[in-house]
Short mmCIF file of N, CA and C and ligand atoms in Angstrom, two decimals:
data_model
loop_
_atom_site.label_atom_id
_atom_site.label_comp_id
_atom_site.label_asym_id
_atom_site.label_seq_id
_atom_site.Cartn_x
_atom_site.Cartn_y
_atom_site.Cartn_z
N UNK I 22 4.88 -17.38 -5.32
CA UNK I 22 5.48 -15.91 -5.91
C UNK I 22 6.85 -15.65 -6.54
N UNK I 23 7.64 -15.86 -5.27
CA UNK I 23 8.77 -15.06 -5.21
C UNK I 23 9.56 -15.62 -6.36
N UNK I 24 9.91 -16.25 -7.02
CA UNK I 24 10.82 -16.46 -7.72
C UNK I 24 10.61 -15.47 -9.35
N UNK I 25 8.63 -15.14 -9.89
CA UNK I 25 8.51 -14.49 -10.42
C UNK I 25 9.28 -13.13 -10.29
N UNK I 26 8.46 -12.84 -9.30
CA UNK I 26 8.99 -11.68 -8.56
C UNK I 26 10.30 -11.04 -8.47
N UNK I 27 11.11 -11.98 -7.78
CA UNK I 27 12.71 -11.29 -7.60
C UNK I 27 12.67 -11.16 -8.88
N UNK I 28 12.24 -11.57 -9.93
CA UNK I 28 12.93 -12.05 -11.39
C UNK I 28 12.84 -10.53 -12.60
N UNK I 29 11.54 -10.07 -11.57
CA UNK I 29 11.05 -8.61 -12.41
C UNK I 29 11.23 -7.68 -11.54
N UNK I 30 11.71 -7.72 -10.09
CA UNK I 30 13.26 -7.12 -9.44
C UNK I 30 13.67 -6.78 -9.88
N UNK I 31 14.30 -7.55 -10.22
CA UNK I 31 15.81 -7.89 -10.74
C UNK I 31 16.23 -6.93 -11.95
N UNK I 32 15.41 -6.51 -12.64
CA UNK I 32 15.21 -6.24 -14.20
C UNK I 32 15.21 -4.45 -13.73
N UNK I 33 15.27 -4.00 -12.87
CA UNK I 33 15.05 -2.63 -12.03
C UNK I 33 16.09 -2.73 -11.68
N UNK I 34 16.09 -3.46 -9.96
CA UNK I 34 17.48 -3.23 -9.29
C UNK I 34 17.78 -4.55 -9.18
N UNK I 35 19.52 -4.71 -9.14
CA UNK I 35 20.02 -6.62 -8.10
C UNK I 35 19.48 -6.16 -6.73
N UNK I 36 18.15 -7.68 -6.90
CA UNK I 36 17.90 -7.57 -5.33
C UNK I 36 18.83 -7.24 -4.07
N UNK I 37 19.65 -7.80 -4.41
CA UNK I 37 21.04 -7.56 -3.30
C UNK I 37 21.38 -6.59 -2.59
N UNK I 38 20.99 -5.58 -3.86
CA UNK I 38 21.10 -4.18 -3.40
C UNK I 38 20.31 -3.66 -2.38
N UNK I 39 18.62 -3.79 -2.01
CA UNK I 39 17.67 -4.07 -1.53
C UNK I 39 17.90 -3.50 -0.12
N UNK I 40 17.34 -2.61 0.26
CA UNK I 40 17.65 -2.21 1.73
C UNK I 40 16.20 -2.41 2.45
N UNK I 41 15.21 -1.94 1.94
CA UNK I 41 13.70 -2.09 2.56
C UNK I 41 12.66 -3.43 2.06
N UNK I 42 12.43 -3.86 2.74
CA UNK I 42 11.11 -5.14 2.10
C UNK I 42 10.18 -4.38 3.20
N UNK I 43 9.05 -3.34 1.85
CA UNK I 43 8.00 -2.90 2.64
C UNK I 43 6.96 -3.77 2.33
N UNK I 44 5.81 -4.02 3.64
CA UNK I 44 4.51 -4.79 3.57
C UNK I 44 3.02 -3.38 3.76
N UNK I 45 2.25 -3.84 3.63
CA UNK I 45 1.05 -2.42 4.34
C UNK I 45 0.30 -3.02 5.07
N UNK I 46 0.29 -3.95 5.12
CA UNK I 46 -0.61 -5.44 6.13
C UNK I 46 0.35 -7.08 6.08
N UNK I 47 0.07 -6.90 7.29
CA UNK I 47 0.51 -8.46 7.83
C UNK I 47 -0.57 -9.66 6.87
N UNK I 48 -0.30 -10.24 5.31
CA UNK I 48 -0.82 -11.16 5.21
C UNK I 48 -0.16 -11.81 4.16
N UNK I 49 0.06 -13.03 3.58
CA UNK I 49 0.26 -13.88 2.72
C UNK I 49 0.72 -13.72 1.22
N UNK I 50 -0.22 -12.66 0.98
CA UNK I 50 0.10 -12.49 -0.03
C UNK I 50 0.48 -10.69 -0.25
N UNK I 51 0.57 -10.33 0.89
CA UNK I 51 1.40 -8.78 1.01
C UNK I 51 3.13 -9.24 1.23
N UNK I 52 3.51 -10.20 2.16
CA UNK I 52 5.19 -10.82 2.86
C UNK I 52 4.54 -11.84 3.34
N UNK I 53 4.16 -12.71 2.40
CA UNK I 53 4.82 -14.17 2.63
C UNK I 53 6.11 -14.49 2.15
N UNK I 54 6.91 -14.23 1.85
CA UNK I 54 7.99 -13.94 1.27
C UNK I 54 8.84 -13.76 2.12
N UNK I 55 8.82 -12.51 2.99
CA UNK I 55 9.81 -11.74 3.29
C UNK I 55 11.51 -12.12 3.74
N UNK I 56 10.49 -13.69 4.42
CA UNK I 56 12.31 -14.25 4.33
C UNK I 56 13.10 -14.44 3.74
N UNK I 57 12.26 -14.86 2.72
CA UNK I 57 13.08 -14.85 1.43
C UNK I 57 13.98 -13.86 0.71
N UNK I 58 13.20 -12.60 1.15
CA UNK I 58 13.62 -11.60 0.36
C UNK I 58 14.66 -10.94 1.29
N UNK I 59 14.85 -11.16 2.49
CA UNK I 59 16.11 -10.75 3.67
C UNK I 59 16.83 -11.96 2.91
N UNK I 60 16.86 -12.87 2.47
CA UNK I 60 18.05 -13.89 2.74
C UNK I 60 18.72 -13.76 1.23
N UNK I 61 17.66 -13.16 0.44
CA UNK I 61 18.62 -12.73 -1.04
C UNK I 61 18.60 -10.94 -1.03
N UNK I 62 18.23 -10.23 0.10
CA UNK I 62 18.89 -9.01 -0.05
C UNK I 62 19.71 -9.00 1.44
N UNK I 63 20.81 -9.26 1.61
CA UNK I 63 21.69 -9.88 3.08
C UNK I 63 21.83 -8.24 4.15
N UNK I 64 21.52 -6.83 3.05
CA UNK I 64 21.39 -5.84 4.27
C UNK I 64 20.23 -5.02 4.09
N UNK I 65 19.29 -5.79 4.17
CA UNK I 65 17.52 -5.08 3.87
C UNK I 65 17.36 -5.55 5.74
N UNK I 66 16.08 -5.12 5.75
CA UNK I 66 14.86 -5.41 6.65
C UNK I 66 13.58 -4.96 6.37
N UNK I 67 12.60 -5.42 7.26
CA UNK I 67 11.07 -4.99 6.96
C UNK I 67 11.12 -4.02 7.16
N UNK I 68 9.99 -3.23 6.36
CA UNK I 68 9.47 -1.90 7.03
C UNK I 68 8.30 -1.80 6.98
N UNK I 69 7.26 -1.43 7.44
CA UNK I 69 5.99 -1.69 8.11
C UNK I 69 6.06 -0.70 9.55
N UNK I 70 4.08 -1.05 10.28
CA UNK I 70 4.05 0.22 10.81
C UNK I 70 4.36 -0.15 12.15
N UNK I 71 4.58 0.60 12.70
CA UNK I 71 4.68 0.04 14.42
C UNK I 71 4.08 -0.93 15.09
N UNK I 72 2.49 -1.10 14.94
CA UNK I 72 1.87 -2.05 14.57
C UNK I 72 1.85 -3.40 14.60
N UNK I 73 2.61 -3.72 13.41
CA UNK I 73 2.53 -4.43 12.44
C UNK I 73 3.76 -5.26 13.36
N UNK I 74 5.46 -4.72 13.39
CA UNK I 74 6.56 -4.78 13.91
C UNK I 74 6.01 -5.34 15.25
N UNK I 75 4.96 -4.93 15.76
CA UNK I 75 4.54 -5.47 17.93
C UNK I 75 3.89 -6.90 17.67
N UNK I 76 3.14 -6.46 16.64
CA UNK I 76 2.53 -8.21 17.43
C UNK I 76 2.71 -9.07 15.71
N UNK I 77 2.92 -8.38 14.62
CA UNK I 77 3.57 -10.22 13.76
C UNK I 77 5.12 -9.74 13.60
N UNK I 78 5.75 -8.81 12.78
CA UNK I 78 7.03 -8.99 11.81
C UNK I 78 7.56 -8.99 12.95
N UNK I 79 7.71 -8.45 14.07
CA UNK I 79 9.14 -9.10 14.89
C UNK I 79 8.96 -10.23 14.77
N UNK I 80 8.40 -10.78 15.33
CA UNK I 80 8.77 -12.20 15.80
C UNK I 80 8.53 -13.12 14.24
N UNK I 81 8.13 -12.88 13.22
CA UNK I 81 8.04 -14.02 12.30
C UNK I 81 9.70 -13.44 11.10
N UNK I 82 9.88 -12.36 11.23
CA UNK I 82 11.03 -11.93 10.45
C UNK I 82 12.24 -12.23 10.65
N UNK I 83 13.33 -12.69 9.37
CA UNK I 83 14.59 -13.06 10.02
C UNK I 83 15.41 -11.96 10.65
N UNK I 84 14.95 -10.82 10.08
CA UNK I 84 15.32 -9.69 11.04
C UNK I 84 14.93 -8.76 11.24
N UNK I 85 15.25 -7.61 12.49
CA UNK I 85 14.09 -7.03 13.02
C UNK I 85 13.81 -6.06 12.46
N UNK I 86 12.78 -5.11 12.11
CA UNK I 86 12.09 -4.36 11.59
C UNK I 86 12.31 -3.22 11.71
N UNK I 87 12.31 -2.11 10.22
CA UNK I 87 11.97 -0.55 10.22
C UNK I 87 10.80 -0.21 10.64
N UNK I 88 10.18 -0.20 11.97
CA UNK I 88 8.81 0.55 12.52
C UNK I 88 8.89 1.62 11.85
N UNK I 89 7.77 1.90 10.92
CA UNK I 89 7.55 3.49 11.01
C UNK I 89 6.22 4.09 12.14
N UNK I 90 6.89 5.38 12.24
CA UNK I 90 5.52 6.05 12.86
C UNK I 90 4.53 6.78 11.85
N UNK I 91 3.39 7.04 11.85
CA UNK I 91 2.34 8.02 11.00
C UNK I 91 3.26 9.05 10.87
N UNK I 92 3.30 9.45 9.19
CA UNK I 92 3.51 11.21 8.82
C UNK I 92 5.49 10.78 9.18
N UNK I 93 6.28 9.54 9.51
CA UNK I 93 7.52 9.32 9.69
C UNK I 93 8.04 9.24 8.13
N UNK I 94 9.47 10.06 7.78
CA UNK I 94 9.54 9.90 6.41
C UNK I 94 11.41 9.22 6.01
N UNK I 95 11.57 8.82 4.81
CA UNK I 95 12.90 7.71 4.52
C UNK I 95 13.23 8.56 4.04
N UNK I 96 14.56 8.45 3.89
CA UNK I 96 14.87 8.99 2.49
C UNK I 96 16.00 7.96 2.10
N UNK I 97 15.20 7.93 0.30
CA UNK I 97 15.66 6.26 -0.23
C UNK I 97 16.64 7.31 -1.87
N UNK I 98 18.04 7.33 -1.43
CA UNK I 98 18.90 8.64 -2.13
C UNK I 98 17.27 9.18 -3.20
N UNK I 99 17.42 9.33 -4.45
CA UNK I 99 17.45 10.39 -4.47
C UNK I 99 15.26 10.33 -5.02
N UNK I 100 15.21 8.69 -3.76
CA UNK I 100 13.55 9.46 -3.55
C UNK I 100 13.30 9.01 -1.79
N UNK I 101 12.42 9.86 -1.34
CA UNK I 101 11.85 9.86 -0.32
C UNK I 101 10.22 9.72 0.12
N UNK I 102 10.06 8.23 0.98
CA UNK I 102 8.72 7.95 1.51
C UNK I 102 8.52 8.35 2.59
N UNK I 103 7.19 8.60 2.43
CA UNK I 103 6.69 8.73 3.75
C UNK I 103 5.17 7.77 4.25
N UNK I 104 5.28 7.22 5.42
CA UNK I 104 4.48 6.28 6.51
C UNK I 104 3.53 7.13 6.59
N UNK I 105 2.23 6.54 6.29
CA UNK I 105 0.72 6.49 6.36
C UNK I 105 0.17 5.75 7.36
N UNK I 106 0.02 5.71 8.31
CA UNK I 106 -0.94 4.67 9.27
C UNK I 106 -2.27 5.03 9.12
N UNK I 107 -2.80 3.66 8.46
CA UNK I 107 -4.92 4.15 7.82
C UNK I 107 -4.86 2.39 8.65
N UNK I 108 -5.05 2.22 10.02
CA UNK I 108 -5.67 1.14 10.96
C UNK I 108 -7.05 0.45 9.80
N UNK I 109 -7.29 -0.65 9.52
CA UNK I 109 -8.65 -1.05 9.35
C UNK I 109 -9.18 -0.18 7.65
N UNK I 110 -8.39 0.32 7.40
CA UNK I 110 -8.37 0.29 5.75
C UNK I 110 -7.21 -0.21 4.86
N UNK I 111 -7.60 -1.26 3.51
CA UNK I 111 -8.73 -1.71 4.08
C UNK I 111 -9.02 -3.19 4.74
N UNK I 112 -8.16 -2.97 5.50
CA UNK I 112 -8.34 -4.04 6.10
C UNK I 112 -6.93 -4.45 7.16
N UNK I 113 -7.08 -4.53 8.50
CA UNK I 113 -5.91 -5.00 9.17
C UNK I 113 -5.35 -3.76 10.27
N UNK I 114 -5.37 -4.45 11.65
CA UNK I 114 -5.09 -2.99 12.39
C UNK I 114 -4.09 -2.40 11.95
N UNK I 115 -2.94 -3.17 11.39
CA UNK I 115 -1.31 -3.16 11.37
C UNK I 115 -1.19 -1.85 9.64
N UNK I 116 -2.39 -1.60 9.39
CA UNK I 116 -2.18 -0.71 7.61
C UNK I 116 -1.56 0.33 7.89
N UNK I 117 -0.72 0.41 6.88
CA UNK I 117 -0.72 1.73 6.33
C UNK I 117 -0.23 1.96 5.32
N UNK I 118 0.31 2.50 4.25
CA UNK I 118 0.73 3.01 3.28
C UNK I 118 2.28 4.23 2.76
N UNK I 119 2.83 3.72 2.01
CA UNK I 119 3.55 4.45 1.47
C UNK I 119 3.30 5.75 0.71
N UNK I 120 3.84 6.07 0.76
CA UNK I 120 4.12 7.92 -0.08
C UNK I 120 5.57 8.34 -0.65
N UNK I 121 5.49 7.62 -2.65
CA UNK I 121 6.86 8.09 -2.36
C UNK I 121 6.47 9.85 -3.11
N UNK I 122 7.53 10.87 -1.97
CA UNK I 122 6.78 12.17 -2.60
C UNK I 122 7.36 13.18 -3.49
N UNK I 123 8.11 12.96 -4.10
CA UNK I 123 8.73 12.99 -5.15
C UNK I 123 8.48 12.70 -7.02
N UNK I 124 7.62 12.06 -6.79
CA UNK I 124 6.76 11.67 -7.78
C UNK I 124 5.39 11.10 -7.58
N UNK I 125 4.62 11.72 -6.09
CA UNK I 125 3.44 11.59 -6.22
C UNK I 125 2.78 10.35 -6.23
N UNK I 126 3.77 9.01 -5.87
CA UNK I 126 2.71 7.47 -5.75
C UNK I 126 2.98 6.92 -4.48
N UNK I 127 1.22 6.56 -4.66
CA UNK I 127 1.00 6.34 -3.58
C UNK I 127 0.39 4.37 -3.53
N UNK I 128 2.31 3.94 -3.00
CA UNK I 128 1.29 2.93 -2.76
C UNK I 128 0.41 1.73 -2.39
N UNK I 129 -0.72 2.08 -2.90
CA UNK I 129 -1.82 1.73 -2.35
C UNK I 129 -2.20 0.33 -2.26
N UNK I 130 -1.29 -0.33 -1.79
CA UNK I 130 -1.83 -2.22 -1.46
C UNK I 130 -3.21 -2.48 -2.28
N UNK I 131 -3.85 -3.03 -0.93
CA UNK I 131 -5.37 -3.59 -1.74
C UNK I 131 -6.66 -2.13 -2.52
N UNK I 132 -6.67 -0.61 -1.62
CA UNK I 132 -6.80 -0.08 -2.08
C UNK I 132 -7.07 -0.66 -3.91
N UNK I 133 -8.58 0.29 -4.19
CA UNK I 133 -8.82 -0.15 -5.95
C UNK I 133 -8.40 -1.38 -6.42
N UNK I 134 -8.16 -3.08 -5.57
CA UNK I 134 -7.95 -3.67 -6.36
C UNK I 134 -8.64 -4.61 -7.93
N UNK I 135 -8.21 -4.78 -8.24
CA UNK I 135 -9.24 -4.37 -9.36
C UNK I 135 -8.68 -6.57 -10.20
N UNK I 136 -9.96 -7.34 -10.47
CA UNK I 136 -9.98 -7.87 -11.14
C UNK I 136 -9.65 -8.68 -12.25
N UNK I 137 -9.13 -9.63 -12.43
CA UNK I 137 -8.68 -9.75 -14.00
C UNK I 137 -7.40 -9.99 -14.18
N UNK I 138 -6.41 -9.84 -15.00
CA UNK I 138 -4.64 -9.68 -14.74
C UNK I 138 -3.89 -8.13 -15.37
N UNK I 139 -4.85 -6.97 -15.15
CA UNK I 139 -4.09 -6.30 -15.24
C UNK I 139 -3.15 -5.81 -16.30
N UNK I 140 -3.43 -6.15 -17.63
CA UNK I 140 -3.11 -5.84 -18.64
C UNK I 140 -2.05 -5.47 -19.14
N UNK I 141 -2.88 -3.90 -18.23
CA UNK I 141 -2.09 -2.17 -18.70
C UNK I 141 -1.12 -2.04 -17.20
N UNK I 142 0.41 -1.35 -17.39
CA UNK I 142 1.08 -1.25 -15.97
C UNK I 142 0.56 -0.07 -15.75
N UNK I 143 0.45 0.57 -16.64
CA UNK I 143 -0.08 1.64 -15.99
C UNK I 143 -1.41 2.55 -16.57
N UNK I 144 -2.08 2.51 -15.96
CA UNK I 144 -4.10 3.72 -17.00
C UNK I 144 -4.57 4.57 -16.83
N UNK I 145 -5.16 5.13 -17.57
CA UNK I 145 -5.73 6.51 -17.36
C UNK I 145 -7.27 6.34 -16.99
N UNK I 146 -7.54 4.54 -18.02
CA UNK I 146 -9.30 5.03 -17.54
C UNK I 146 -9.72 4.56 -16.63
N UNK I 147 -10.91 4.94 -15.97
CA UNK I 147 -11.57 4.22 -14.58
C UNK I 147 -10.94 2.84 -13.86
N UNK I 148 -10.25 2.80 -12.96
CA UNK I 148 -10.65 1.53 -12.48
C UNK I 148 -11.41 1.86 -11.22
N UNK I 149 -12.02 2.55 -11.29
CA UNK I 149 -12.71 2.75 -9.49
C UNK I 149 -13.96 1.62 -9.73
N UNK I 150 -14.95 1.49 -10.79
CA UNK I 150 -16.04 0.74 -11.18
C UNK I 150 -15.40 -0.83 -11.36
N UNK I 151 -14.03 -1.70 -12.30
CA UNK I 151 -13.82 -2.27 -11.99
C UNK I 151 -13.31 -3.21 -10.82
N UNK I 152 -13.12 -1.92 -9.68
CA UNK I 152 -12.83 -2.38 -8.29
C UNK I 152 -13.67 -2.99 -7.67
N UNK I 153 -14.49 -1.57 -7.41
CA UNK I 153 -15.63 -1.67 -6.87
C UNK I 153 -16.59 -2.88 -7.34
N UNK I 154 -16.19 -3.35 -9.03
CA UNK I 154 -17.19 -5.01 -9.18
C UNK I 154 -16.09 -5.85 -8.13
N UNK I 155 -15.42 -5.60 -7.91
CA UNK I 155 -14.33 -6.76 -7.57
C UNK I 155 -14.97 -6.62 -5.64
N UNK I 156 -15.37 -5.62 -4.63
CA UNK I 156 -14.99 -5.21 -3.38
C UNK I 156 -16.18 -5.83 -2.92
N UNK I 157 -17.21 -5.47 -3.73
CA UNK I 157 -18.38 -5.87 -3.35
C UNK I 157 -18.75 -7.56 -3.23
N UNK I 158 -19.08 -7.98 -3.83
CA UNK I 158 -18.75 -9.53 -3.42
C UNK I 158 -18.13 -10.77 -2.48
N UNK I 159 -16.85 -9.80 -2.43
CA UNK I 159 -16.22 -10.39 -1.68
C UNK I 159 -15.64 -9.78 -0.05
N UNK I 160 -16.60 -8.50 -0.16
CA UNK I 160 -16.90 -8.15 1.06
C UNK I 160 -15.31 -7.94 1.72
N UNK I 161 -14.13 -7.73 1.61
CA UNK I 161 -12.68 -7.89 2.49
C UNK I 161 -12.31 -6.60 2.83
N UNK I 162 -12.93 -5.42 3.04
CA UNK I 162 -13.02 -4.17 3.44
C UNK I 162 -13.76 -4.29 4.95
N UNK I 163 -12.85 -4.10 6.27
CA UNK I 163 -12.93 -3.61 7.28
C UNK I 163 -14.35 -2.74 7.24
N UNK I 164 -15.49 -3.31 8.10
CA UNK I 164 -16.90 -2.27 8.73
C UNK I 164 -16.64 -1.28 10.08
N UNK I 165 -15.45 -0.58 9.73
CA UNK I 165 -14.64 0.05 10.53
C UNK I 165 -15.50 1.60 10.99
N UNK I 166 -15.39 2.48 11.30
CA UNK I 166 -16.28 3.74 12.16
C UNK I 166 -15.41 4.99 11.40
N UNK I 167 -13.44 4.67 11.24
CA UNK I 167 -12.96 5.78 10.28
C UNK I 167 -12.53 5.90 9.19
N UNK I 168 -13.47 5.08 8.42
CA UNK I 168 -13.23 4.71 6.71
C UNK I 168 -13.29 6.32 6.58
N UNK I 169 -14.06 7.78 6.22
CA UNK I 169 -13.38 8.85 5.85
C UNK I 169 -12.54 9.78 6.39
N UNK I 170 -11.78 9.86 7.60
CA UNK I 170 -10.71 10.47 7.98
C UNK I 170 -9.93 9.54 7.13
N UNK I 171 -9.67 8.84 7.46
CA UNK I 171 -8.40 7.66 7.02
C UNK I 171 -8.35 8.22 5.27
N UNK I 172 -9.34 7.85 4.50
CA UNK I 172 -9.46 8.40 3.23
C UNK I 172 -8.75 9.28 2.99
N UNK I 173 -9.27 10.81 3.50
CA UNK I 173 -8.88 12.24 3.35
C UNK I 173 -7.05 11.93 4.08
N UNK I 174 -6.79 11.17 4.83
CA UNK I 174 -5.50 11.25 5.68
C UNK I 174 -4.73 10.95 3.98
N UNK I 175 -4.77 10.30 3.57
CA UNK I 175 -4.01 9.58 2.00
C UNK I 175 -4.28 10.75 1.16
N UNK I 176 -6.10 11.27 1.44
CA UNK I 176 -5.73 12.16 -0.56
C UNK I 176 -4.97 13.26 -0.10
N UNK I 177 -5.07 13.81 1.16
CA UNK I 177 -4.24 14.67 1.54
C UNK I 177 -3.11 15.21 1.13
N UNK I 178 -2.62 14.29 0.43
CA UNK I 178 -1.14 13.83 -0.16
C UNK I 178 -1.33 13.91 -1.48
N UNK I 179 -2.54 14.66 -2.03
CA UNK I 179 -1.95 14.79 -3.40
C UNK I 179 -1.46 13.39 -4.64
N UNK I 180 -1.99 12.07 -4.42
CA UNK I 180 -1.01 11.09 -4.94
C UNK I 180 -1.29 11.43 -6.64
N UNK I 181 -0.45 11.96 -7.51
CA UNK I 181 -0.26 12.05 -9.14
C UNK I 181 -1.08 10.76 -9.36
N UNK I 182 -0.23 9.30 -9.25
CA UNK I 182 0.03 7.64 -9.22
C UNK I 182 -0.75 7.02 -7.96
N UNK I 183 -1.33 5.57 -8.12
CA UNK I 183 -1.86 4.88 -7.61
C UNK I 183 -1.19 3.70 -7.96
N UNK I 184 0.08 3.43 -7.16
CA UNK I 184 0.98 2.06 -7.28
C UNK I 184 -0.25 0.94 -7.10
N UNK I 185 -1.10 0.42 -7.70
CA UNK I 185 -1.87 -0.84 -7.06
C UNK I 185 -1.39 -1.88 -6.99
N UNK I 186 -1.49 -3.02 -5.78
CA UNK I 186 -1.26 -4.15 -5.94
C UNK I 186 -1.82 -4.96 -6.44
N UNK I 187 -3.02 -4.97 -6.80
CA UNK I 187 -3.69 -5.82 -7.57
C UNK I 187 -4.26 -5.20 -8.43
N UNK I 188 -3.48 -5.62 -10.34
CA UNK I 188 -3.91 -4.52 -11.13
C UNK I 188 -3.87 -3.79 -11.78
N UNK I 189 -4.01 -2.53 -12.57
CA UNK I 189 -2.74 -1.93 -13.26
C UNK I 189 -2.44 -0.58 -12.06
N UNK I 190 -1.44 0.12 -11.96
CA UNK I 190 -1.58 1.88 -11.47
C UNK I 190 -2.50 2.11 -12.60
N UNK I 191 -2.70 3.50 -11.66
CA UNK I 191 -3.52 4.81 -12.35
C UNK I 191 -2.87 6.32 -12.08
N UNK I 192 -2.71 6.67 -13.22
CA UNK I 192 -2.91 8.02 -13.47
C UNK I 192 -3.36 8.88 -13.36
N UNK I 193 -3.27 9.99 -12.30
CA UNK I 193 -4.77 11.09 -12.59
C UNK I 193 -4.09 11.73 -11.13
N UNK I 194 -5.54 12.68 -11.24
CA UNK I 194 -5.97 12.97 -9.07
C UNK I 194 -6.14 12.09 -8.79
N UNK I 195 -5.37 11.50 -7.86
CA UNK I 195 -5.70 10.64 -6.52
C UNK I 195 -6.30 10.69 -5.93
N UNK I 196 -6.37 11.89 -5.40
CA UNK I 196 -7.20 12.67 -4.63
C UNK I 196 -8.36 12.36 -4.62
N UNK I 197 -9.40 12.76 -6.07
CA UNK I 197 -10.34 12.67 -6.42
C UNK I 197 -10.79 11.66 -6.07
N UNK I 198 -10.12 10.44 -6.58
CA UNK I 198 -10.31 9.04 -6.70
C UNK I 198 -10.41 8.38 -5.52
N UNK I 199 -9.39 8.73 -3.96
CA UNK I 199 -9.52 8.24 -3.23
C UNK I 199 -11.29 8.70 -2.62
N UNK I 200 -11.48 10.01 -2.52
CA UNK I 200 -12.46 11.01 -2.11
C UNK I 200 -13.58 9.83 -2.94
N UNK I 201 -13.67 9.41 -4.29
CA UNK I 201 -14.72 8.62 -4.74
C UNK I 201 -14.80 7.52 -4.42
N UNK I 202 -13.95 7.31 -4.14
CA UNK I 202 -13.62 5.58 -3.08
C UNK I 202 -15.07 5.57 -1.93
N UNK I 203 -14.40 6.39 -1.36
CA UNK I 203 -14.39 6.96 0.38
C UNK I 203 -16.22 7.05 0.21
N UNK I 204 -16.74 7.37 -1.19
CA UNK I 204 -18.30 7.87 -0.82
C UNK I 204 -18.80 6.32 -0.95
N UNK I 205 -17.95 5.44 -1.94
CA UNK I 205 -18.51 4.12 -2.03
C UNK I 205 -19.25 3.61 -1.17
N UNK I 206 -18.13 3.74 -0.47
CA UNK I 206 -17.24 3.17 1.19
C UNK I 206 -18.29 3.73 2.41
N UNK I 207 -18.44 4.59 2.66
CA UNK I 207 -19.46 5.31 3.69
C UNK I 207 -20.36 5.89 2.84
N UNK I 208 -20.78 6.11 1.70
CA UNK I 208 -22.37 6.49 0.89
C UNK I 208 -22.28 7.26 0.44
N UNK I 209 -23.32 8.14 0.35
CA UNK I 209 -23.10 9.55 0.13
C UNK I 209 -22.70 10.23 1.32
N UNK I 210 -22.17 11.46 1.19
CA UNK I 210 -21.41 12.00 1.80
C UNK I 210 -21.57 13.55 1.23
N UNK I 211 -21.93 14.75 2.26
CA UNK I 211 -21.73 15.81 1.17
C UNK I 211 -20.07 16.09 1.36
N UNK I 212 -19.90 17.54 0.58
CA UNK I 212 -18.75 17.69 0.56
C UNK I 212 -18.22 19.01 1.54
N UNK I 213 -17.55 19.46 2.57
CA UNK I 213 -16.08 18.83 2.44
C UNK I 213 -16.35 17.24 3.27
N UNK I 214 -15.56 17.06 3.65
CA UNK I 214 -15.39 15.52 4.43
C UNK I 214 -14.77 16.12 5.34
FE1 FE2 T 562 -5.12 -7.56 2.49
FE1 FE2 T 563 -3.62 -8.08 -1.13
#
């Protein structure tokens, strides 16, 4: 899909100006075209967790990664992103997420993956039921023990936009929707988390 995504990105910013090619975790649908991006953006480097850099990216990528620790921030012109480690949520030891502080946008990777084509770029309709209908039969979340704490780690950032990788982005009370997802994952839990 690299040519299609490149064309879409080019409609926002010339791809040659990109400085970071970020990934949540190391999978083909997250970063299979990483080296193609590094080639068309000669001043760019991969951006990922320290674990991702150690176990995969620094071996596979054509340039070394800018590895982010949990809570580390990175100023990007008039935007600023913060790295949030989330090992095994939804899967992958190296997994983490970027939170853009000024627009309160969480780039939430495989969380809230929705079936279908995602006809609306941004929606305020419920996306949880749709994404749960996708998750349950596929069972692609790790059966890990820290789900509750990790969901709270993300919810504490109070995102207003959830930028889904698969399906429509969502606008609303992101902390509440993350906690609702957490309840589906962990089972009914009494507040507070
Ligand atoms: Fe994934
Ligand atoms: Fe994915």
